[in-house]
Amino acid sequence: MPRSTDSMMGAKPKNIKKAASRILADFRPLLGTFIFVIIILLVSATLSVLMPVLLGDFVNDFKNLATQVEGVFVINWPEVFKQVIIMFSFYVGSALLMWLADWIVVKISADYAYNIRAKIKGKLDRLPLSYFDKHAYGEILSRGTNDVDNISRHMSSIINQTILGVSMFIGVVIAMFVTSWELALVAIAILPFTILFTVLIAVNAQREFKKFRAHLGKLNSITEENYSGFKIVKLFNKESDVAASFEQVNEIMMKADWKSQWLSGFIFPTMRFIGNLGFIGVSVVGGILENPGNMVAFFLFLQMFQQPFQQIGQISSIIQSVLASGERIYDLLDEVEMELEPSDAINSEDGIKGEIVFDNVEFAYTIDKPLIRNFNLKVNTGDSIAIVGPTGAGKTTIVNLIMRFYDVNSGRILLDGIDIHNYRRGVLRGAVGMVLQDTWLFSDTIRENIRYGRNDATDEEIEEAAKQAHADHFIKTLPGAYDFVLNEDGTNISQGQRQLLTIARAIVSKPKILILDEATSSVDTRTELAIQDAMNGMMIGKTSFIIAHRLSTIKNAKVIIVMQKGQIVEIGNHQELLANNGFYADLYNAQFSGRNPLAEPEAENGNETQKAI
Ligand SMILES: Nc1ncnc2c1ncn2[C@@H]1O[C@H](COP(=O)(O)OP(=O)(O)OP(=O)(O)O)[C@@H](O)[C@H]1O
Ligand SMILES: [Mg+2]
């Protein structure tokens, strides 16, 4: 189950006050603009509230505007027009002001989204890799996209509807009492029912809606797992299990979906029903009071009076989800960042020679699980070092530390005698060419994938690198050759071919230090030997680290270090290590005899190797 699901779908903020204050703090510089918007909306609401009053007066005055002269009605048209135009301009004025407010708030929201996205992007660049170990990519991505979008999209409706709703409600109540207190009492009598039903329906609808959202997350992960692991599901004949869990979640969702839709759909007719009761009440009392103008005004008041309540349910859930989005965004922005680079950090690769020293390095990914301990190693400029050891021994971790993907907990790593903390990260990484077992290619041409190693590489250099990596041959068999477009993750070529491309990419980048971590694990032995040959040429004068499980790959390395449980247990060249008859000799013999030393109990292995040193 992806780690993201729960947090992504949680529509409720954990700490409402904190989330709200953070969002508001970001808008504080715009306080003046917001006050302006509030004033505009207040004027707009006042114009809307005055409208029924004018209409009521117009109806009551109508007998003065239309006089009966000798049995014929004479209408005072100029006066009628005047009044109609006044009323009309009130409507238009109110609408125009509302549009203006909307325009301003939408503009503010778009600016906010732009800024916050830039902040998130900057933040992601400054976060340590360990953050990405703990959070699923989907979740991080969703903060930068969905959550930002959620805030900016709903900002205008929240601001406008809240201000307008509140001012309209207060305005209408005042206007009603000023117009006729008796009718006002009748209209207000329906208020408790309106509130009761709205709240009741909204709360229930929201509960179902939340259920729906929670299960949507589950359904997504079932679908995702099913299709991403689609071969495995088929291999183990798990289609029916997957189908059953899909069916179960799908059914819960269907029920929650229709219940929430049905309940929310219920709000409007219910309100209308209660509203109609109000109309009847106003008609009856209005009839008794014999004031048709006031009745007309009240019919309009009643409508306006109900509007804010219709929006309450909707707005409250929107506010909640906006706060939850804000909380997720600010949580991300508050994460501890990578250590700052010192201002005098070395910022050029030019002088780098490539001597690497590990000085009593200790490191753990998680505090309670120490991994690298007491690690000391000196690699002279131009030396090639092979690292071998069982799975999980910490070989890749050593690479991660050199690249500063993770920082050591104690001890130092020195490059040319200077702590790697004193280099700019970009410089350090730029100086190292790295080829990993997990190839990373993107959806573009082969040429661009290789050029990724160095942006200004020419086409000739790219082809030359591909030749050295023994990739040229297979590339030429593809339609379009170097212009062949890889699909996402490069799955339209074989895994071994993908490795060859990443090797070509590393060659093109002309690194000072080369790291090959299981770089040739997926190519056949013949190609591997050929690449080895090319690599040997390329590695001359370059410090290189070669990690490989296939010992034939590293047999010729000048120094081989054998790692186990985060420590160096043996060190020497191939002959020396064989003579040592320790863990390396065991591993080596096993690869030819078929015996597996890793299958033997760890303790025994450990002792054996300890003795061997
Ligand atoms: N990002 C990570 N977060 C937490 N633990 C990790 C992380 N990466 C590796 N580990 C743990 O650290 C230990 C060493 O891992 P490492 O990748 O260095 O092994 P390795 O020697 O390269 O193994 P392999 O030969 O399988 O590539 C393992 O126990 C692994 O589970
Ligand atoms: Mg590894």
GROMACS .gro file of C-alpha atoms in nm, residues 56 80 96 104 158 199 204 216 223 237 249 277 281 317 320 359-360 404 421 429 457 469 471 502 538 556 574 606 613:
model
   29
   56GLY     CA    1  -4.166   4.738  -0.273
   80VAL     CA    2  -4.188   5.475  -1.421
   96LEU     CA    3  -2.031   4.473  -1.149
  104ILE     CA    4  -0.915   4.078  -0.772
  158ILE     CA    5  -1.441   3.121   0.011
  199VAL     CA    6  -2.675   2.123   0.900
  204ASN     CA    7  -2.452   1.338   0.669
  216LEU     CA    8  -1.090   0.631  -0.354
  223THR     CA    9  -0.547  -0.043  -0.931
  237ASN     CA   10  -0.268  -1.634  -1.038
  249VAL     CA   11  -1.393  -0.132  -0.232
  277LEU     CA   12  -4.362   2.793   0.383
  281GLY     CA   13  -4.659   3.296   0.585
  317SER     CA   14  -1.620   2.141   0.357
  320GLN     CA   15  -1.170   2.221   0.560
  359ASP     CA   16   3.836   0.883   0.798
  360ASN     CA   17   3.659   0.687   1.068
  404ARG     CA   18   2.666   1.330  -0.041
  421HIS     CA   19   3.146   1.930   0.294
  429ARG     CA   20   2.853   1.534  -0.810
  457ALA     CA   21   2.844   1.716  -2.576
  469ALA     CA   22   3.022   0.153  -2.417
  471ALA     CA   23   2.608   0.042  -2.732
  502THR     CA   24   2.394   0.478  -1.893
  538MET     CA   25   3.868   0.529  -1.967
  556ASN     CA   26   4.190  -0.736  -1.211
  574HIS     CA   27   4.272  -1.084  -0.601
  606GLY     CA   28   3.169  -1.339   1.021
  613ILE     CA   29   4.208  -1.069   0.841
   0.00000   0.00000   0.00000
